[in-house]
mmCIF file of C-alpha atoms and ligand atoms in Angstrom:
data_model
loop_
_atom_site.group_PDB
_atom_site.id
_atom_site.type_symbol
_atom_site.label_atom_id
_atom_site.label_comp_id
_atom_site.label_asym_id
_atom_site.label_seq_id
_atom_site.Cartn_x
_atom_site.Cartn_y
_atom_site.Cartn_z
ATOM 1 C CA MET A 1 156.388 -122.126 51.916
ATOM 2 C CA SER A 2 156.217 -121.512 55.567
ATOM 3 C CA GLN A 3 153.263 -120.673 57.547
ATOM 4 C CA LYS A 4 151.654 -116.619 57.670
ATOM 5 C CA VAL A 5 151.752 -115.481 61.254
ATOM 6 C CA ALA A 6 148.525 -113.697 62.880
ATOM 7 C CA LEU A 7 147.997 -112.399 66.119
ATOM 8 C CA VAL A 8 144.784 -112.150 67.453
ATOM 9 C CA THR A 9 144.597 -109.487 70.832
ATOM 10 C CA GLY A 10 142.342 -110.854 73.446
ATOM 11 C CA GLY A 11 142.920 -114.205 72.322
ATOM 12 C CA THR A 12 142.640 -115.862 74.871
ATOM 13 C CA GLY A 13 139.186 -114.938 76.071
ATOM 14 C CA GLY A 14 135.673 -116.644 74.221
ATOM 15 C CA LEU A 15 135.639 -114.759 70.853
ATOM 16 C CA GLY A 16 139.641 -114.570 70.510
ATOM 17 C CA THR A 17 139.708 -118.589 71.304
ATOM 18 C CA ALA A 18 137.407 -119.011 67.818
ATOM 19 C CA ILE A 19 139.267 -116.230 66.210
ATOM 20 C CA CYS A 20 142.585 -118.780 66.575
ATOM 21 C CA HIS A 21 141.018 -121.955 66.046
ATOM 22 C CA SER A 22 139.299 -120.299 62.895
ATOM 23 C CA LEU A 23 142.799 -119.253 61.903
ATOM 24 C CA ALA A 24 145.084 -121.765 62.590
ATOM 25 C CA ASP A 25 142.402 -123.886 61.675
ATOM 26 C CA ALA A 26 142.947 -122.225 57.349
ATOM 27 C CA GLY A 27 146.297 -122.591 57.524
ATOM 28 C CA PHE A 28 147.251 -119.430 60.100
ATOM 29 C CA ARG A 29 150.678 -119.455 62.649
ATOM 30 C CA VAL A 30 148.263 -118.285 65.441
ATOM 31 C CA VAL A 31 149.623 -116.662 67.674
ATOM 32 C CA ALA A 32 146.825 -115.075 70.948
ATOM 33 C CA GLY A 33 147.586 -112.408 72.642
ATOM 34 C CA TYR A 34 146.614 -111.944 75.923
ATOM 35 C CA ASN A 35 147.103 -109.743 79.060
ATOM 36 C CA SER A 36 145.085 -111.575 82.045
ATOM 37 C CA GLY A 37 145.685 -109.200 84.148
ATOM 38 C CA GLY A 38 149.319 -110.733 84.108
ATOM 39 C CA ASN A 39 148.523 -114.102 85.295
ATOM 40 C CA HIS A 40 150.984 -115.990 82.872
ATOM 41 C CA ASP A 41 149.585 -118.425 84.821
ATOM 42 C CA LYS A 42 146.069 -118.646 82.981
ATOM 43 C CA ALA A 43 148.023 -118.490 79.372
ATOM 44 C CA LYS A 44 149.498 -120.953 80.232
ATOM 45 C CA ALA A 45 146.848 -123.040 80.903
ATOM 46 C CA TRP A 46 144.434 -122.044 78.065
ATOM 47 C CA GLN A 47 147.249 -122.888 75.474
ATOM 48 C CA GLU A 48 147.597 -126.547 77.241
ATOM 49 C CA GLU A 49 143.789 -127.243 76.590
ATOM 50 C CA GLN A 50 143.987 -125.527 72.935
ATOM 51 C CA ARG A 51 147.143 -129.067 73.113
ATOM 52 C CA LYS A 52 144.461 -131.012 73.772
ATOM 53 C CA ALA A 53 142.370 -130.174 71.611
ATOM 54 C CA GLY A 54 144.692 -130.084 68.396
ATOM 55 C CA TYR A 55 145.933 -126.987 68.080
ATOM 56 C CA GLU A 56 149.164 -125.547 68.760
ATOM 57 C CA ILE A 57 148.702 -121.970 69.442
ATOM 58 C CA LEU A 58 150.838 -119.680 71.035
ATOM 59 C CA VAL A 59 150.766 -116.398 73.488
ATOM 60 C CA ALA A 60 152.453 -113.609 74.227
ATOM 61 C CA TYR A 61 151.638 -111.442 76.967
ATOM 62 C CA GLY A 62 150.768 -107.391 75.749
ATOM 63 C CA ASP A 63 148.883 -105.022 77.975
ATOM 64 C CA VAL A 64 146.805 -103.191 74.835
ATOM 65 C CA THR A 65 146.690 -100.144 76.389
ATOM 66 C CA SER A 66 149.829 -99.218 76.280
ATOM 67 C CA GLU A 67 152.844 -98.759 73.696
ATOM 68 C CA GLU A 68 155.502 -100.404 75.204
ATOM 69 C CA SER A 69 154.342 -103.210 76.303
ATOM 70 C CA CYS A 70 152.652 -103.866 72.615
ATOM 71 C CA LYS A 71 156.592 -103.053 71.909
ATOM 72 C CA ALA A 72 157.507 -105.693 74.175
ATOM 73 C CA CYS A 73 154.473 -108.145 72.905
ATOM 74 C CA ILE A 74 155.345 -107.412 68.552
ATOM 75 C CA LYS A 75 158.921 -108.886 69.537
ATOM 76 C CA SER A 76 158.161 -111.597 71.405
ATOM 77 C CA VAL A 77 156.248 -112.373 68.455
ATOM 78 C CA GLU A 78 158.681 -112.752 66.421
ATOM 79 C CA GLU A 79 161.596 -114.246 68.496
ATOM 80 C CA MET A 80 159.091 -117.257 68.539
ATOM 81 C CA THR A 81 158.688 -117.141 65.172
ATOM 82 C CA GLY A 82 160.701 -115.673 62.939
ATOM 83 C CA SER A 83 158.305 -113.838 61.233
ATOM 84 C CA SER A 84 156.419 -110.667 61.352
ATOM 85 C CA VAL A 85 152.771 -110.652 62.032
ATOM 86 C CA SER A 86 151.321 -110.438 58.653
ATOM 87 C CA VAL A 87 147.532 -111.147 59.976
ATOM 88 C CA LEU A 88 147.229 -108.402 62.677
ATOM 89 C CA ILE A 89 143.404 -108.863 64.719
ATOM 90 C CA ASN A 90 142.016 -106.437 66.448
ATOM 91 C CA ASN A 91 140.032 -108.280 69.255
ATOM 92 C CA ALA A 92 140.880 -107.516 72.392
ATOM 93 C CA GLY A 93 138.216 -105.131 74.302
ATOM 94 C CA ILE A 94 136.503 -104.701 77.693
ATOM 95 C CA THR A 95 133.207 -103.211 78.399
ATOM 96 C CA ARG A 96 132.245 -100.662 81.717
ATOM 97 C CA ASP A 97 128.338 -100.209 81.033
ATOM 98 C CA GLY A 98 126.455 -97.767 82.939
ATOM 99 C CA GLN A 99 123.659 -94.839 81.725
ATOM 100 C CA PHE A 100 125.998 -92.077 80.807
ATOM 101 C CA LYS A 101 124.457 -89.583 83.414
ATOM 102 C CA LYS A 102 126.696 -91.508 86.131
ATOM 103 C CA MET A 103 129.291 -92.096 84.131
ATOM 104 C CA SER A 104 132.413 -91.765 85.105
ATOM 105 C CA TRP A 105 135.679 -90.580 83.586
ATOM 106 C CA GLU A 106 137.120 -94.005 84.576
ATOM 107 C CA GLN A 107 134.721 -95.371 82.946
ATOM 108 C CA TRP A 108 134.830 -94.136 79.853
ATOM 109 C CA ASP A 109 138.559 -93.461 79.784
ATOM 110 C CA GLU A 110 139.585 -97.575 80.507
ATOM 111 C CA VAL A 111 137.279 -98.402 77.552
ATOM 112 C CA MET A 112 138.656 -95.794 75.002
ATOM 113 C CA SER A 113 142.378 -97.058 76.539
ATOM 114 C CA ALA A 114 141.573 -100.799 75.416
ATOM 115 C CA ASN A 115 139.218 -100.590 72.608
ATOM 116 C CA LEU A 116 140.279 -97.667 70.440
ATOM 117 C CA ASP A 117 143.782 -96.634 71.078
ATOM 118 C CA SER A 118 145.051 -100.685 71.172
ATOM 119 C CA MET A 119 143.608 -100.790 67.696
ATOM 120 C CA PHE A 120 146.956 -97.274 67.519
ATOM 121 C CA HIS A 121 149.675 -99.297 69.949
ATOM 122 C CA MET A 122 149.239 -102.501 68.215
ATOM 123 C CA THR A 123 148.526 -101.543 64.046
ATOM 124 C CA ARG A 124 151.104 -99.017 64.359
ATOM 125 C CA LEU A 125 153.532 -101.322 65.641
ATOM 126 C CA VAL A 126 153.038 -103.529 62.377
ATOM 127 C CA ILE A 127 151.685 -101.685 59.353
ATOM 128 C CA ASN A 128 155.427 -101.572 58.080
ATOM 129 C CA PRO A 129 156.649 -104.523 57.485
ATOM 130 C CA MET A 130 153.171 -105.394 56.056
ATOM 131 C CA VAL A 131 153.756 -102.865 53.802
ATOM 132 C CA ASP A 132 157.475 -103.382 52.719
ATOM 133 C CA ASN A 133 155.833 -107.209 52.353
ATOM 134 C CA GLY A 134 153.439 -106.733 50.313
ATOM 135 C CA TRP A 135 150.564 -108.193 51.807
ATOM 136 C CA GLY A 136 148.960 -107.910 55.381
ATOM 137 C CA ARG A 137 145.237 -108.391 56.743
ATOM 138 C CA ILE A 138 143.941 -106.207 59.262
ATOM 139 C CA ILE A 139 140.880 -107.182 61.253
ATOM 140 C CA ASN A 140 139.541 -105.079 63.349
ATOM 141 C CA ILE A 141 136.037 -106.810 66.101
ATOM 142 C CA SER A 142 133.584 -103.361 66.229
ATOM 143 C CA SER A 143 130.244 -103.878 67.422
ATOM 144 C CA VAL A 144 126.287 -104.270 66.447
ATOM 145 C CA ASN A 145 126.548 -100.884 69.041
ATOM 146 C CA ALA A 146 128.991 -99.304 67.194
ATOM 147 C CA GLN A 147 126.542 -98.963 64.404
ATOM 148 C CA LYS A 148 123.449 -98.039 66.058
ATOM 149 C CA GLY A 149 124.062 -97.079 70.035
ATOM 150 C CA GLN A 150 123.289 -99.313 73.096
ATOM 151 C CA PHE A 151 121.387 -97.847 75.790
ATOM 152 C CA GLY A 152 124.200 -97.683 78.830
ATOM 153 C CA GLN A 153 127.426 -97.860 76.149
ATOM 154 C CA CYS A 154 128.309 -94.099 75.213
ATOM 155 C CA ASN A 155 131.464 -94.862 75.457
ATOM 156 C CA TYR A 156 131.979 -98.351 74.206
ATOM 157 C CA SER A 157 129.845 -97.018 71.314
ATOM 158 C CA ALA A 158 132.039 -94.693 71.035
ATOM 159 C CA ALA A 159 135.323 -96.213 70.914
ATOM 160 C CA LYS A 160 133.683 -98.991 68.630
ATOM 161 C CA ALA A 161 132.501 -96.989 66.013
ATOM 162 C CA GLY A 162 135.652 -95.210 66.155
ATOM 163 C CA ILE A 163 137.564 -98.600 65.124
ATOM 164 C CA HIS A 164 135.281 -98.172 61.801
ATOM 165 C CA GLY A 165 136.381 -94.746 60.556
ATOM 166 C CA PHE A 166 140.239 -96.059 61.560
ATOM 167 C CA THR A 167 139.642 -98.931 59.075
ATOM 168 C CA LYS A 168 138.569 -97.107 56.126
ATOM 169 C CA ALA A 169 140.991 -93.950 56.614
ATOM 170 C CA LEU A 170 143.549 -96.686 57.078
ATOM 171 C CA ALA A 171 142.208 -98.420 53.893
ATOM 172 C CA GLN A 172 143.112 -96.058 51.740
ATOM 173 C CA GLU A 173 146.365 -96.119 52.641
ATOM 174 C CA VAL A 174 147.909 -98.782 52.100
ATOM 175 C CA ALA A 175 144.822 -100.913 49.575
ATOM 176 C CA ARG A 176 147.918 -100.459 47.091
ATOM 177 C CA LYS A 177 149.910 -102.297 48.689
ATOM 178 C CA GLY A 178 148.474 -105.429 49.846
ATOM 179 C CA VAL A 179 147.357 -104.516 53.085
ATOM 180 C CA THR A 180 144.143 -104.598 53.513
ATOM 181 C CA VAL A 181 141.992 -103.285 57.063
ATOM 182 C CA ASN A 182 138.304 -104.479 57.585
ATOM 183 C CA THR A 183 135.898 -104.118 60.674
ATOM 184 C CA VAL A 184 134.092 -106.786 61.949
ATOM 185 C CA SER A 185 131.177 -106.015 64.015
ATOM 186 C CA PRO A 186 129.402 -108.866 65.783
ATOM 187 C CA GLY A 187 126.129 -108.562 67.253
ATOM 188 C CA TYR A 188 125.405 -110.333 70.712
ATOM 189 C CA ILE A 189 127.376 -113.347 71.204
ATOM 190 C CA LYS A 190 127.503 -116.400 73.809
ATOM 191 C CA THR A 191 130.872 -115.234 75.722
ATOM 192 C CA ALA A 192 131.599 -113.772 78.805
ATOM 193 C CA MET A 193 130.962 -109.844 78.499
ATOM 194 C CA VAL A 194 127.478 -110.859 77.688
ATOM 195 C CA ALA A 195 126.731 -113.672 80.372
ATOM 196 C CA LYS A 196 127.716 -110.452 82.152
ATOM 197 C CA ILE A 197 124.474 -108.916 81.461
ATOM 198 C CA ALA A 198 121.807 -108.845 83.786
ATOM 199 C CA GLU A 199 119.261 -112.356 83.105
ATOM 200 C CA GLU A 200 116.353 -110.373 82.264
ATOM 201 C CA VAL A 201 117.963 -107.465 80.571
ATOM 202 C CA GLN A 202 119.461 -110.618 78.623
ATOM 203 C CA GLU A 203 116.388 -112.196 77.822
ATOM 204 C CA LYS A 204 115.225 -108.515 76.385
ATOM 205 C CA ILE A 205 118.160 -108.127 73.909
ATOM 206 C CA CYS A 206 117.406 -111.736 72.909
ATOM 207 C CA SER A 207 113.576 -111.370 72.107
ATOM 208 C CA GLY A 208 114.855 -108.810 69.559
ATOM 209 C CA ILE A 209 116.580 -110.253 67.168
ATOM 210 C CA PRO A 210 115.548 -111.568 64.348
ATOM 211 C CA VAL A 211 117.552 -115.233 64.259
ATOM 212 C CA GLY A 212 115.937 -115.699 67.342
ATOM 213 C CA ARG A 213 118.979 -116.365 69.404
ATOM 214 C CA PHE A 214 122.837 -114.934 70.336
ATOM 215 C CA GLY A 215 125.596 -115.196 68.953
ATOM 216 C CA THR A 216 128.171 -118.616 68.334
ATOM 217 C CA PRO A 217 131.924 -117.090 68.733
ATOM 218 C CA GLU A 218 132.952 -120.025 65.642
ATOM 219 C CA GLU A 219 130.636 -117.456 63.789
ATOM 220 C CA ILE A 220 132.646 -114.904 63.852
ATOM 221 C CA GLY A 221 136.147 -116.836 64.166
ATOM 222 C CA ARG A 222 134.834 -117.757 60.651
ATOM 223 C CA VAL A 223 134.247 -114.758 58.967
ATOM 224 C CA CYS A 224 137.476 -113.161 59.522
ATOM 225 C CA SER A 225 139.789 -116.675 58.936
ATOM 226 C CA PHE A 226 137.428 -115.550 55.897
ATOM 227 C CA LEU A 227 139.067 -111.826 55.453
ATOM 228 C CA ALA A 228 142.254 -113.171 56.327
ATOM 229 C CA ASP A 229 142.688 -115.663 53.133
ATOM 230 C CA GLU A 230 144.829 -114.660 50.508
ATOM 231 C CA GLN A 231 141.337 -114.265 47.577
ATOM 232 C CA SER A 232 139.426 -111.548 50.104
ATOM 233 C CA ALA A 233 142.012 -109.525 49.004
ATOM 234 C CA TYR A 234 139.267 -107.724 47.148
ATOM 235 C CA ILE A 235 137.835 -106.746 50.870
ATOM 236 C CA THR A 236 138.989 -103.882 52.346
ATOM 237 C CA GLY A 237 137.569 -100.879 54.282
ATOM 238 C CA ALA A 238 134.346 -103.299 54.911
ATOM 239 C CA ASP A 239 132.334 -103.325 57.900
ATOM 240 C CA LEU A 240 130.330 -107.293 58.186
ATOM 241 C CA SER A 241 127.142 -107.736 60.418
ATOM 242 C CA ILE A 242 126.817 -110.968 61.424
ATOM 243 C CA ASN A 243 124.164 -110.261 64.096
ATOM 244 C CA GLY A 244 121.662 -112.550 63.434
ATOM 245 C CA GLY A 245 119.397 -109.194 61.974
ATOM 246 C CA LEU A 246 119.341 -107.352 64.851
ATOM 247 C CA HIS A 247 120.283 -104.099 63.134
ATOM 248 C CA MET A 248 120.666 -104.137 59.282
ATOM 249 C CA SER A 249 122.108 -101.107 57.458
HETATM 250 N N1 CAA B 301 116.023 -98.031 76.132
HETATM 251 C C1 CAA B 301 115.908 -97.440 76.958
HETATM 252 N N2 CAA B 301 115.620 -97.331 78.420
HETATM 253 C C2 CAA B 301 115.938 -98.300 79.199
HETATM 254 C C3 CAA B 301 116.221 -99.434 78.303
HETATM 255 C C4 CAA B 301 116.363 -99.471 77.322
HETATM 256 N N3 CAA B 301 117.312 -99.971 76.117
HETATM 257 N N4 CAA B 301 117.262 -99.757 79.533
HETATM 258 C C5 CAA B 301 116.694 -99.117 81.070
HETATM 259 N N5 CAA B 301 115.953 -98.330 80.392
HETATM 260 C C6 CAA B 301 115.859 -97.670 81.563
HETATM 261 C C7 CAA B 301 115.079 -98.921 82.568
HETATM 262 O O1 CAA B 301 113.916 -99.248 82.169
HETATM 263 C C8 CAA B 301 114.619 -97.659 83.750
HETATM 264 O O2 CAA B 301 114.107 -96.920 83.657
HETATM 265 P P1 CAA B 301 112.852 -96.078 85.193
HETATM 266 O O3 CAA B 301 114.516 -95.578 85.953
HETATM 267 O O4 CAA B 301 111.910 -94.894 84.119
HETATM 268 O O5 CAA B 301 112.478 -97.370 85.702
HETATM 269 C C9 CAA B 301 116.200 -97.251 83.863
HETATM 270 O O6 CAA B 301 115.744 -96.850 82.205
HETATM 271 C C10 CAA B 301 116.993 -97.494 84.437
HETATM 272 O O7 CAA B 301 117.460 -98.984 84.261
HETATM 273 P P2 CAA B 301 117.974 -100.283 84.294
HETATM 274 O O8 CAA B 301 118.191 -100.497 86.123
HETATM 275 O O9 CAA B 301 118.555 -101.569 83.598
HETATM 276 O O10 CAA B 301 120.025 -98.881 84.997
HETATM 277 P P3 CAA B 301 121.124 -99.384 85.281
HETATM 278 O O11 CAA B 301 121.937 -98.371 85.466
HETATM 279 O O12 CAA B 301 121.099 -99.938 86.600
HETATM 280 O O13 CAA B 301 121.778 -100.011 84.562
HETATM 281 C C11 CAA B 301 122.524 -100.732 82.475
HETATM 282 C C12 CAA B 301 121.691 -99.859 83.271
HETATM 283 C C13 CAA B 301 123.640 -101.470 83.304
HETATM 284 C C14 CAA B 301 123.155 -100.313 81.089
HETATM 285 C C15 CAA B 301 121.751 -101.871 81.646
HETATM 286 O O14 CAA B 301 120.736 -101.350 81.406
HETATM 287 C C16 CAA B 301 122.632 -102.781 81.333
HETATM 288 O O15 CAA B 301 122.611 -103.800 81.665
HETATM 289 N N6 CAA B 301 121.756 -102.389 79.726
HETATM 290 C C17 CAA B 301 122.822 -103.883 78.926
HETATM 291 C C18 CAA B 301 123.528 -103.348 78.194
HETATM 292 C C19 CAA B 301 124.558 -104.198 77.016
HETATM 293 O O16 CAA B 301 123.899 -104.162 76.069
HETATM 294 N N7 CAA B 301 125.546 -104.008 76.737
HETATM 295 C C20 CAA B 301 126.116 -105.134 76.559
HETATM 296 C C21 CAA B 301 127.394 -105.673 76.907
HETATM 297 S S1 CAA B 301 128.057 -107.289 75.555
HETATM 298 C C22 CAA B 301 128.883 -105.726 74.635
HETATM 299 O O17 CAA B 301 128.985 -104.870 74.480
HETATM 300 C C23 CAA B 301 129.165 -107.064 73.087
HETATM 301 C C24 CAA B 301 128.919 -106.330 71.918
HETATM 302 O O18 CAA B 301 129.293 -105.621 70.986
HETATM 303 C C25 CAA B 301 127.703 -106.513 71.452
#
């Protein structure tokens, strides 16, 4: 049987790399979508690093804020693999933190485009082939800060909360077609995104996490491959929290 293709947007980043590894370990043909400001050499270097670590992962350029670029990305995935995408992980995302009273329209708009509009563009391009094939997995990466809100993140919390609304609506539309749609909501995970937060703010946040530490990217990757599994067919429209107890709903 040929391998199913899994595309991870933001696949060369901190969370993305762990998600790619977990899906590859689970037997998927993995493609890491990347933007990297158009730095293709950086993506090639990442790919080489993965190869040395024993992972054959394809890379595909795509700016998730642009419909045209997403189209080109999906086309290149189909050309490289000879198959349509069976698993899409909408993982690409950015922060532009700041108190709302000082937030610019650009800070709002950039976060909405990268974190929410991106889901429209990418999912729109893969959903019909999934429905036609009678099998698919859409996994949308949200955040604990969608669930609880976060000082300094009106833009990010709004976009990430929008993600789960999208998940629940689409899950209903494709449930009978063998396609599941779920949200994964990580808490504070050891990635470059969290490292950007001022040290003293990080310490304060960490002290409020019942488990007593930030999460690891691997802890998120594991949940993504669990949802992508053949046997997870009855889980749809769910929001899985992996946050060390920071928020319990
Ligand atoms: N609740 C209430 N008040 C707070 C607060 C909080 N959590 N944090 C700060 N304040 C208060 C401060 O005490 C201060 O009050 P005074 O003016 O009375 O002294 C005031 O707000 C200003 O605080 P800052 O100096 O921190 O303000 P700033 O504008 O320089 O910085 C900020 C604001 C950049 C948003 C900073 O607070 C920050 O980095 N916060 C953390 C944001 C965060 O958690 N981002 C997550 C990024 S990782 C991610 O998003 C991944 C994921 O999914 C989890």
